[in-house]
CSV table of C-alpha atoms and ligand atoms in Angstrom, one decimal:
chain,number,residue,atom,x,y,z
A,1,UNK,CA,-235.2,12.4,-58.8
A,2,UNK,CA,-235.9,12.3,-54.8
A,3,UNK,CA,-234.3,15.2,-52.9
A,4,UNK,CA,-234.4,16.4,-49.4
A,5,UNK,CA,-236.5,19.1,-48.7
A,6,UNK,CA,-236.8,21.3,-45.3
A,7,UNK,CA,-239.9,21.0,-43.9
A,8,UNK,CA,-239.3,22.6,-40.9
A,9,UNK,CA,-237.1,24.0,-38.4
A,10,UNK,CA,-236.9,24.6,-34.2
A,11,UNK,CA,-234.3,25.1,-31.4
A,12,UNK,CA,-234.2,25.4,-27.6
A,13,UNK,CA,-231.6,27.6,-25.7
A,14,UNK,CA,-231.1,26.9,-22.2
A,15,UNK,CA,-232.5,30.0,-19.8
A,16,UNK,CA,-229.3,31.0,-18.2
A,17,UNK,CA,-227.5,33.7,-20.3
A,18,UNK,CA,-223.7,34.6,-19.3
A,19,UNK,CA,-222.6,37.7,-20.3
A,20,UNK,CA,-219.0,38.2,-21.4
A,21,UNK,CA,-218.8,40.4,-18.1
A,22,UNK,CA,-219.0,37.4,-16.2
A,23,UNK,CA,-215.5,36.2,-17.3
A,24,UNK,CA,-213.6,39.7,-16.5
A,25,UNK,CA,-213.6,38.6,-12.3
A,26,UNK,CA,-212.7,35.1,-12.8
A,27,UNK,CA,-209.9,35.1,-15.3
A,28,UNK,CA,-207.6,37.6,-17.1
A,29,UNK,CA,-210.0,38.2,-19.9
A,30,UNK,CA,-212.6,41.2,-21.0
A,31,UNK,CA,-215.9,41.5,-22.5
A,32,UNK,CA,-213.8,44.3,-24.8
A,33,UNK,CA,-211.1,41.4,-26.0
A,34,UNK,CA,-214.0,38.7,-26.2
A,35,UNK,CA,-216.2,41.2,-28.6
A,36,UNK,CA,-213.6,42.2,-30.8
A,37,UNK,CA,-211.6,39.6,-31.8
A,38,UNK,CA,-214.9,36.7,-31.5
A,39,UNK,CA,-218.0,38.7,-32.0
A,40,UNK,CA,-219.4,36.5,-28.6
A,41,UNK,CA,-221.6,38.9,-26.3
A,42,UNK,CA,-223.3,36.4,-24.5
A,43,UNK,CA,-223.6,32.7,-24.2
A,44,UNK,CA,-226.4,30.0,-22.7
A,45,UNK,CA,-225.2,27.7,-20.3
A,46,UNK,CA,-227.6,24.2,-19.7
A,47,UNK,CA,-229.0,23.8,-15.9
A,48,UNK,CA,-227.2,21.5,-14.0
A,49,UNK,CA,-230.3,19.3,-14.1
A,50,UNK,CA,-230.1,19.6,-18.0
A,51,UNK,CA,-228.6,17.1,-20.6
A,52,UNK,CA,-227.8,16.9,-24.1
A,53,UNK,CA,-231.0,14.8,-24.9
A,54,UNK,CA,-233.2,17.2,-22.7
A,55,UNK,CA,-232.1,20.6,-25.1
A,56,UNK,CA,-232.2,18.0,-28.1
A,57,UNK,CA,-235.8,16.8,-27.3
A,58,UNK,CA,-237.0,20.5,-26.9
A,59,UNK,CA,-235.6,21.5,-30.1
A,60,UNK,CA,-237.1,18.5,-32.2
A,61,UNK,CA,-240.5,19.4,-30.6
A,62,UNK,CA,-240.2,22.8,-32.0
A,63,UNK,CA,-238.7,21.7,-35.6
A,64,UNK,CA,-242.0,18.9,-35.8
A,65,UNK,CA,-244.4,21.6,-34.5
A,66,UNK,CA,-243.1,24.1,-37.0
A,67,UNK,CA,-243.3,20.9,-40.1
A,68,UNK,CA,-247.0,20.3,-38.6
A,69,UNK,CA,-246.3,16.7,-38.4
A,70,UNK,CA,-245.9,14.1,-35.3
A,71,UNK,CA,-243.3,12.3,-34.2
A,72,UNK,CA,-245.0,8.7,-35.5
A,73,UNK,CA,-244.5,10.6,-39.0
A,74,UNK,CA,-240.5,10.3,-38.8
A,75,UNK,CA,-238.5,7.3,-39.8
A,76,UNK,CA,-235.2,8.4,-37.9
A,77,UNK,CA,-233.7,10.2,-35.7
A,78,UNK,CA,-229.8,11.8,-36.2
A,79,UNK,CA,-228.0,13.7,-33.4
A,80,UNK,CA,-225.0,15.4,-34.5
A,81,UNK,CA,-223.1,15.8,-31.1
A,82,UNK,CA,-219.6,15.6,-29.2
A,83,UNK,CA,-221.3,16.0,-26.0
A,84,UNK,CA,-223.4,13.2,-25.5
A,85,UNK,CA,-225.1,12.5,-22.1
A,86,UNK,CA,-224.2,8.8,-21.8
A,87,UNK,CA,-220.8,6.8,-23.7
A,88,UNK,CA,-223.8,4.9,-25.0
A,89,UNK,CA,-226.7,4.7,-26.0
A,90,UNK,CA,-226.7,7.5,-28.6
A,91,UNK,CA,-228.9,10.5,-27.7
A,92,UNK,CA,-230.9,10.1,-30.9
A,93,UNK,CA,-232.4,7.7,-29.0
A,94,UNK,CA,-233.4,9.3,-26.3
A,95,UNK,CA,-234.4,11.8,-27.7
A,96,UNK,CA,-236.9,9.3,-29.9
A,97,UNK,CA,-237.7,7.9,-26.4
A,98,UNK,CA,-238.4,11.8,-25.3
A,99,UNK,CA,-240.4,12.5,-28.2
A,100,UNK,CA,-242.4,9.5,-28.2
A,101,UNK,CA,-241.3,8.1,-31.5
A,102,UNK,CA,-241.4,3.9,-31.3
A,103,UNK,CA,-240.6,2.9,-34.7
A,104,UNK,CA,-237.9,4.0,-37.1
A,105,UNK,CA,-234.3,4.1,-36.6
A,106,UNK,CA,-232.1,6.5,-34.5
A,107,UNK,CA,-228.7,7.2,-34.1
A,108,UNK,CA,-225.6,9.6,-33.2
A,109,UNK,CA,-223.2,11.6,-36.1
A,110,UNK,CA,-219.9,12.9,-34.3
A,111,UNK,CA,-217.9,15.4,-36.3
A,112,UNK,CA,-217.2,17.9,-33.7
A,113,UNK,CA,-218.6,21.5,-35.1
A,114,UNK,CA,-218.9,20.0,-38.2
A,115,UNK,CA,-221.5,17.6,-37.0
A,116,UNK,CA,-224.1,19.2,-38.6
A,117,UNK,CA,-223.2,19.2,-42.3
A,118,UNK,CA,-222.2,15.6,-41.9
A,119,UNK,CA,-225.6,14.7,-40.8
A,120,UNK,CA,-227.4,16.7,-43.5
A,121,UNK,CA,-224.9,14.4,-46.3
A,122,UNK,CA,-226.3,11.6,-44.6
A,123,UNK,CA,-230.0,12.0,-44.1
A,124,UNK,CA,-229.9,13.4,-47.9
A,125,UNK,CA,-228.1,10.3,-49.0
A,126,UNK,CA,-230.3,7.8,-47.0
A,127,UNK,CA,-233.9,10.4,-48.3
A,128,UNK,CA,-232.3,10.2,-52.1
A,129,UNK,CA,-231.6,6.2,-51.5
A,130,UNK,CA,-235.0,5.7,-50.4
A,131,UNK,CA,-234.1,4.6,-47.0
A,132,UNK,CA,-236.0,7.5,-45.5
A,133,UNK,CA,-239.2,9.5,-46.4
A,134,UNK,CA,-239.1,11.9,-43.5
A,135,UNK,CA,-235.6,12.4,-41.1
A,136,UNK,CA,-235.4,14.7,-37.8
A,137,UNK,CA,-231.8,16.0,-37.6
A,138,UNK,CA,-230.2,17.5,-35.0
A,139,UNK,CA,-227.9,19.1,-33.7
A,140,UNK,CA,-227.2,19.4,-29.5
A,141,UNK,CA,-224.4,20.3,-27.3
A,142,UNK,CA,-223.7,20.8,-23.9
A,143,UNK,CA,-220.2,22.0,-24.2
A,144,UNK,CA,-220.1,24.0,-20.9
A,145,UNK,CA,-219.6,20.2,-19.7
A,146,UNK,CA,-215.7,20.2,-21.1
A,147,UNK,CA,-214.7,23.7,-20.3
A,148,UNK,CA,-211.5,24.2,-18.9
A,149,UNK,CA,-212.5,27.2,-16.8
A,150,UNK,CA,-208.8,28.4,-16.4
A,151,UNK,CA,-208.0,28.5,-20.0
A,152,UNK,CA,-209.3,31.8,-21.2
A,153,UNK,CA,-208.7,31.2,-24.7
A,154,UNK,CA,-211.3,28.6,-25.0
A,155,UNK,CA,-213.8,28.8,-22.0
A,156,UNK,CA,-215.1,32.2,-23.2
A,157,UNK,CA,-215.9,30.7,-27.0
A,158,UNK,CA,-218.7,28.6,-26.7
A,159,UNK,CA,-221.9,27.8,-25.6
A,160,UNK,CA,-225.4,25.2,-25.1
A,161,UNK,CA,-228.0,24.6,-27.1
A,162,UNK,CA,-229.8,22.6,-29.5
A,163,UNK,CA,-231.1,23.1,-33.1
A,164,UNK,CA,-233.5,20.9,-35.0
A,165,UNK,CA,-234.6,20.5,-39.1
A,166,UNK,CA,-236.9,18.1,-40.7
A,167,UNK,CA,-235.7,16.9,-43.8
A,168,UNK,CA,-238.4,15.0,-45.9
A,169,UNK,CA,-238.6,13.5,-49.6
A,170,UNK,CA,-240.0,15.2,-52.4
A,171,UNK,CA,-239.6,14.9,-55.9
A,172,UNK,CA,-237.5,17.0,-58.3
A,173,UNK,CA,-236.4,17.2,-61.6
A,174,UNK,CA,-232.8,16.6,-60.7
A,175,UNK,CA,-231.3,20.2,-61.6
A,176,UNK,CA,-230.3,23.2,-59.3
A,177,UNK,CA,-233.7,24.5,-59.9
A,178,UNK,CA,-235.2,21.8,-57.3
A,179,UNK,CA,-235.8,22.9,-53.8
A,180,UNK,CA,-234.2,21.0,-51.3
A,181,UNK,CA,-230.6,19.7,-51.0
A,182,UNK,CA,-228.5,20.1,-54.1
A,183,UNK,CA,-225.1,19.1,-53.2
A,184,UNK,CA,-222.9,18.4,-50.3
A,185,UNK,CA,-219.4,18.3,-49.7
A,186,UNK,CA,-217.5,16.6,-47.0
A,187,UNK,CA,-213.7,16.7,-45.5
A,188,UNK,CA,-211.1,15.4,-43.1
A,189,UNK,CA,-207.8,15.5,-42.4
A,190,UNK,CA,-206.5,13.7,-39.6
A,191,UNK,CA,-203.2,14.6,-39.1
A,192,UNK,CA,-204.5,17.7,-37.3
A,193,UNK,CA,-206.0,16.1,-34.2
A,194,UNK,CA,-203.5,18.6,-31.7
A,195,UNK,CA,-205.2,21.7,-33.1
A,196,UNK,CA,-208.1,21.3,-31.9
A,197,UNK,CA,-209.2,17.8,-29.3
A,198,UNK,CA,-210.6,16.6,-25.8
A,199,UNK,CA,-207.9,15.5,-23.6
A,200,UNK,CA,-209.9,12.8,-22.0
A,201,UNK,CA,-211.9,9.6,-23.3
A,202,UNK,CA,-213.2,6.2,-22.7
A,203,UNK,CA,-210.2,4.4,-23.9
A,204,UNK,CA,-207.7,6.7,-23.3
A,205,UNK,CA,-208.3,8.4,-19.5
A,206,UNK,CA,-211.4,7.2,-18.5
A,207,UNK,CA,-212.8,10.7,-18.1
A,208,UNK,CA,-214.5,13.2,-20.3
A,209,UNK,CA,-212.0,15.8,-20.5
A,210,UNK,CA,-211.6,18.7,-21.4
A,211,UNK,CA,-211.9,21.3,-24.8
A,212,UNK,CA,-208.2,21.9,-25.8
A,213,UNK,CA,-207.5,24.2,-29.1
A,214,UNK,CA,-204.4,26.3,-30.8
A,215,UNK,CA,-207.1,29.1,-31.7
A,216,UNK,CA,-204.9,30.8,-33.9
A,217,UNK,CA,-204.1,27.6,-36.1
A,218,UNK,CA,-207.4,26.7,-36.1
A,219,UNK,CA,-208.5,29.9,-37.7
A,220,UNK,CA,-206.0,29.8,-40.2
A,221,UNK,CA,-207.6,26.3,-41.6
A,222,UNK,CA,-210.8,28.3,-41.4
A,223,UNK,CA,-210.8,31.2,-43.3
A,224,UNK,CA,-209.0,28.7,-46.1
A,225,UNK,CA,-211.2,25.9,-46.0
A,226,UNK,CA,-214.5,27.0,-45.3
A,227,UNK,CA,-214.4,29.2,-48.6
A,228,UNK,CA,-213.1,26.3,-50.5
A,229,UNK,CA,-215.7,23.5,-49.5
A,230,UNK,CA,-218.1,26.4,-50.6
A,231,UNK,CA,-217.7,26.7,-53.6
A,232,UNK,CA,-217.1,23.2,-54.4
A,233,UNK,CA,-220.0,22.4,-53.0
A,234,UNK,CA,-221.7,25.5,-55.2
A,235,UNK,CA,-219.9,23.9,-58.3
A,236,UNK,CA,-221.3,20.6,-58.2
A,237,UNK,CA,-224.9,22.0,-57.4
A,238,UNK,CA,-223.9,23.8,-61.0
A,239,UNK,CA,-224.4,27.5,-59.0
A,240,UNK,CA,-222.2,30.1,-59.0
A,241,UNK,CA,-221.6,32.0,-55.7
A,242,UNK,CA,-223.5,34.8,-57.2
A,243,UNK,CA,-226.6,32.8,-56.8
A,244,UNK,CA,-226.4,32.5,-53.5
A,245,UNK,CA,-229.2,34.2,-50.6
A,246,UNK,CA,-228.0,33.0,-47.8
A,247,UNK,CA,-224.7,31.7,-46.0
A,248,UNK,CA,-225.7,30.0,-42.7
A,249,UNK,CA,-222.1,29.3,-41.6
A,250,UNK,CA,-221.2,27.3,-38.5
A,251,UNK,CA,-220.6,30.5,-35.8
A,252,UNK,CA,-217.6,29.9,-34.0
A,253,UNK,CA,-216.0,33.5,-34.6
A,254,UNK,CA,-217.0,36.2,-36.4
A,255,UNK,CA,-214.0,37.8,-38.0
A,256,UNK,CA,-213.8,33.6,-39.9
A,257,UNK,CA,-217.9,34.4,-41.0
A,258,UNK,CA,-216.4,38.0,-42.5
A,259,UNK,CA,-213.6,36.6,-43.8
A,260,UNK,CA,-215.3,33.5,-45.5
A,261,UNK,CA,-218.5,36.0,-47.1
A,262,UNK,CA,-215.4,37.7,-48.0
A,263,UNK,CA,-213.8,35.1,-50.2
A,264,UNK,CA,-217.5,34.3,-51.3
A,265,UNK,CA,-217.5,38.1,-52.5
A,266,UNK,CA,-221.1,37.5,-50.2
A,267,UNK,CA,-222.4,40.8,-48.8
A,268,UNK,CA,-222.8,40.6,-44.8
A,269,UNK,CA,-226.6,41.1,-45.1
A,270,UNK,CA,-226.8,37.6,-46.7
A,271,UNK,CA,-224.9,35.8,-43.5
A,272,UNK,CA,-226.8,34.6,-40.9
A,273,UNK,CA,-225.5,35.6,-37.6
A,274,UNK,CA,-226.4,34.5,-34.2
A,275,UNK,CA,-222.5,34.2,-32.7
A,276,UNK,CA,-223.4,37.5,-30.6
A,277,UNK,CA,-226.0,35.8,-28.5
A,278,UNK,CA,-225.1,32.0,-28.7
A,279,UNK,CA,-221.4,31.7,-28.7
A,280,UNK,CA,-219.7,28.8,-30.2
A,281,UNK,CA,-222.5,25.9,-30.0
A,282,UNK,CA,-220.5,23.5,-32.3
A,283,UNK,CA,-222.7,20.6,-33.7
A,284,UNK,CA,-226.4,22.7,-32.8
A,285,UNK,CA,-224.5,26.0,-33.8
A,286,UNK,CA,-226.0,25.4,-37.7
A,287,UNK,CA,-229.4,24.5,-37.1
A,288,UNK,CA,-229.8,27.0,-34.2
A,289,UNK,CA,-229.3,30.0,-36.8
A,290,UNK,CA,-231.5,28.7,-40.0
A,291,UNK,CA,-234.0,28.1,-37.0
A,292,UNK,CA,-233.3,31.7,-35.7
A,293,UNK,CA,-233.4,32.6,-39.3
A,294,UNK,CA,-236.6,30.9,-40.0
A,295,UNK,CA,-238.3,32.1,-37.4
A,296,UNK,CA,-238.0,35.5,-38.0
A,297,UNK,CA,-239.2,34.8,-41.7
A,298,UNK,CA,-235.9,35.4,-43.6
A,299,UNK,CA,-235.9,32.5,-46.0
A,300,UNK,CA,-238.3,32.9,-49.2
A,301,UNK,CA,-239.5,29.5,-50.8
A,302,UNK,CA,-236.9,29.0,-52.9
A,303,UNK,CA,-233.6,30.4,-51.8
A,304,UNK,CA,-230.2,29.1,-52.1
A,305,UNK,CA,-228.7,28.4,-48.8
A,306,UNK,CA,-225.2,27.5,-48.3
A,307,UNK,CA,-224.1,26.0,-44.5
A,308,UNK,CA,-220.4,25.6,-43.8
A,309,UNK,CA,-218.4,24.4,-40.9
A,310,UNK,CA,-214.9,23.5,-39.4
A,311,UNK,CA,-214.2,21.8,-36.4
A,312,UNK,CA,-212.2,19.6,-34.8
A,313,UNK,CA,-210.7,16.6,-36.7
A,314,UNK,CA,-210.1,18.4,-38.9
A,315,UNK,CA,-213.0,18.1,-40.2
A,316,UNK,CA,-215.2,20.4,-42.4
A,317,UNK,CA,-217.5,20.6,-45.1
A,318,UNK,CA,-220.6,22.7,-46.8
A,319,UNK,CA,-224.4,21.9,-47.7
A,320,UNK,CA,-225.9,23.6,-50.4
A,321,UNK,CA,-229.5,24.0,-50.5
A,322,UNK,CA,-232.7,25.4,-52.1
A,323,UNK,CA,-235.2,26.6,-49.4
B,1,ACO,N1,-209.0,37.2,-23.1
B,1,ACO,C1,-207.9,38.0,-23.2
B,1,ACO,N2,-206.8,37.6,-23.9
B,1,ACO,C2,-206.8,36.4,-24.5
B,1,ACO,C3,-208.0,35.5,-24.4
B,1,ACO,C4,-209.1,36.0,-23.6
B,1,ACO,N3,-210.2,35.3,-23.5
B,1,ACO,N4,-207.7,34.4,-25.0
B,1,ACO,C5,-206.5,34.5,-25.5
B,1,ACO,N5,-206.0,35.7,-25.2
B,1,ACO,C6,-204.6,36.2,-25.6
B,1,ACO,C7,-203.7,35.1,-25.9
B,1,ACO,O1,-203.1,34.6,-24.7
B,1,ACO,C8,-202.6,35.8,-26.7
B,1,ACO,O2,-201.8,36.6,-25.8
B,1,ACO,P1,-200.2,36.7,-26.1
B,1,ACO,O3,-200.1,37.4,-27.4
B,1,ACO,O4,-199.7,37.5,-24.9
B,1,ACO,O5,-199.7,35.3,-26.2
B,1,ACO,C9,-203.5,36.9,-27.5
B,1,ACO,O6,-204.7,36.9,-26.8
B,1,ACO,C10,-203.7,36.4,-28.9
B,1,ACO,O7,-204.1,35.1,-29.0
B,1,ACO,P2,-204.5,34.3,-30.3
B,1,ACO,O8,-204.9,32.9,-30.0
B,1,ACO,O9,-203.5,34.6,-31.4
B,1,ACO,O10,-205.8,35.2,-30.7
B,1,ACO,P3,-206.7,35.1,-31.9
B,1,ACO,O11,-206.9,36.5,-32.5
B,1,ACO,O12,-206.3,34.0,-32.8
B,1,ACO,O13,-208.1,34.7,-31.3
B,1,ACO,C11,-209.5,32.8,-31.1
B,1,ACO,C12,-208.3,33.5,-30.6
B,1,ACO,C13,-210.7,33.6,-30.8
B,1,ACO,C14,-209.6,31.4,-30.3
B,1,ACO,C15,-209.4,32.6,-32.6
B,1,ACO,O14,-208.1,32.1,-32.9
B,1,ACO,C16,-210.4,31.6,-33.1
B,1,ACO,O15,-211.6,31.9,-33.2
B,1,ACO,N6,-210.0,30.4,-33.6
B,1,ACO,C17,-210.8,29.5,-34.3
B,1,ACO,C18,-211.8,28.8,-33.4
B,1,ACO,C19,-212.6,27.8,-34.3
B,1,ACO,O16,-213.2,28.2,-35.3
B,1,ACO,N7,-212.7,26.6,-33.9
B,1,ACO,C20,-213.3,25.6,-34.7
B,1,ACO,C21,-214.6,25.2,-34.2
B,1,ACO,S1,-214.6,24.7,-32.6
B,1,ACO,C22,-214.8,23.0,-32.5
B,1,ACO,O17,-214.7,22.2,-33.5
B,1,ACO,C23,-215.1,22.4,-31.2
């Protein structure tokens, strides 16, 4: 059976960090609040000068560096992002234009935070269908872009940056003992478009808009749904959540990671947590901590990973993998 191994990971964060200081003499806020009740210290913020594509492009260079293979290696290109640079075209492919890739196939996924996870489901069903040998994914976001820099209860939450993995085909022998992706698990629900939307669009106002969320709803879905797509996810991999080395959950806040490790019964030394230093980097927020992760050599060859997000739609879901 073909599965969809990791080959290798990168990411790029922009240079300018904004600590959650800077917030206290512009709004009614506090680093104190923004701490305890996110777990956000600091965020990066994109250069002026900096697009989508340009954090995507460094990120995908670090990801092919760390696989030891060239871009002419890759047959496509996904970009999991709300933030585009252009209404069209995608920034997959300019970021295949950036990287010098001039074959394949590229193209954008957009399921808000839960971008990510919906690309992995679709490079590892285009790798298993034999549409793809080898598949850069990625995940980039500029959302300083729709800040609303008057509404304190969203402005402070998130941050840019760009993460990047090479999937590529391998065989396996069709059980959970295979590296790679094992199962995936995919939701929406519509009807919740007010809890969490832009308030601007082509077709609608003509202008980007801006981030708009009930926080407090949105958690609620969280700390239900994430644990839920979990351990479907786990059950049809045929793993039980004891099996499990690693949770690389989307990092919007941390009190939904704790909570959703919780309902995993997952000790907090097996979460991956970067929410401290990036913020809330929806679609990139994923492949910017197993990156992170990787980098600082935290994943032994055959680990089972579990990645989870929420975002807005509603849509969520979970990835579970053997490193
Ligand atoms: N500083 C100080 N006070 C604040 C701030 C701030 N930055 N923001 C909100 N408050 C106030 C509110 O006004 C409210 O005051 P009130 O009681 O006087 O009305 C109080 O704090 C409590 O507000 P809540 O919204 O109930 O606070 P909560 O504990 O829920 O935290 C938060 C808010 C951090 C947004 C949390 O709800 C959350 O993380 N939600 C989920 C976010 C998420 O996961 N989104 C999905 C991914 S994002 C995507 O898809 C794009």
């Amino acid at each position: 059976m073909r599965r969809a191994i990791v080959r290798g990971t990168g990411h790029y964060l922009p240079e300018r960090v904004v600590e959650n200081t800077w917030f206290e003499d512009k709004l009614d806020t506090s680093d104190e609040w923004i701490r305890t009740r996110t777990g956000i210290e600091r965020r990066h913020f994109a250069a002026d000068d900096q697009r989508t594509s340009d954090l995507g492009i460094h990120a995908a260079q670090a990801a092919l560096a760390n696989a030891g293979i060239t871009a002419g290696q890759i047959d496509a290109v996904i970009v999991a992002t709300s933030t585009p640079d252009l209404t069209f075209p995608s920034v997959a492919t300019m970021v295949q234009a950036g990287i010098g890739m001039r074959s394949g196939f590229a193209y954008d996924v957009q399921a808000v935070c839960a971008g990510f996870i919906y690309a992995l489901a679709n490079a590892d069903a285009m790798i298993r269908a034999g549409l793809a040998d080898r598949i850069l994914l990625i995940g980039a976001e500029t959302f300083s872009r729709i800040m609303d820099w008057t509404d304190r209860s969203t402005c402070v939450l998130f941050g840019d940056g760009a993460g990047a993995v090479v999937l590529e085909a391998a065989d396996g022998a069709g059980d959970s003992s295979d590296r790679g992706i094992l199962a995936t698990d995919l939701n929406s629900d519509g009807q919740y478009r007010d809890l969490l939307y832009v308030d601007g669009g082509v077709a609608s106002t003509g202008t980007a808009g801006h981030l708009r969320m009930q926080g407090n709803l949105v958690f609620r879905h969280a700390v239900e749904k994430l644990a839920d797509t979990a351990h479907r996810a786990l059950d049809k991999a045929g793993l039980a959540p004891q099996e499990v080395d690693w949770l690389v959950p989307h990092q919007a806040n941390l009190r939904i990671i704790e909570a959703t490790a919780r309902r995993m019964q997952l000790p907090m030394e097996k979460v991956v947590l970067t929410v401290a230093d990036h913020g809330n980097t929806s679609a990139a927020s994923i492949p910017l901590a197993m990156s992170v992760a990787n980098s600082e050599g935290r994943f032994q060859s055959g680990d089972i990973l579990v990645a989870e997000a929420i975002g807005g739609g509603l849509a969520w879901g979970s990835v579970v993998l053997r490193w």
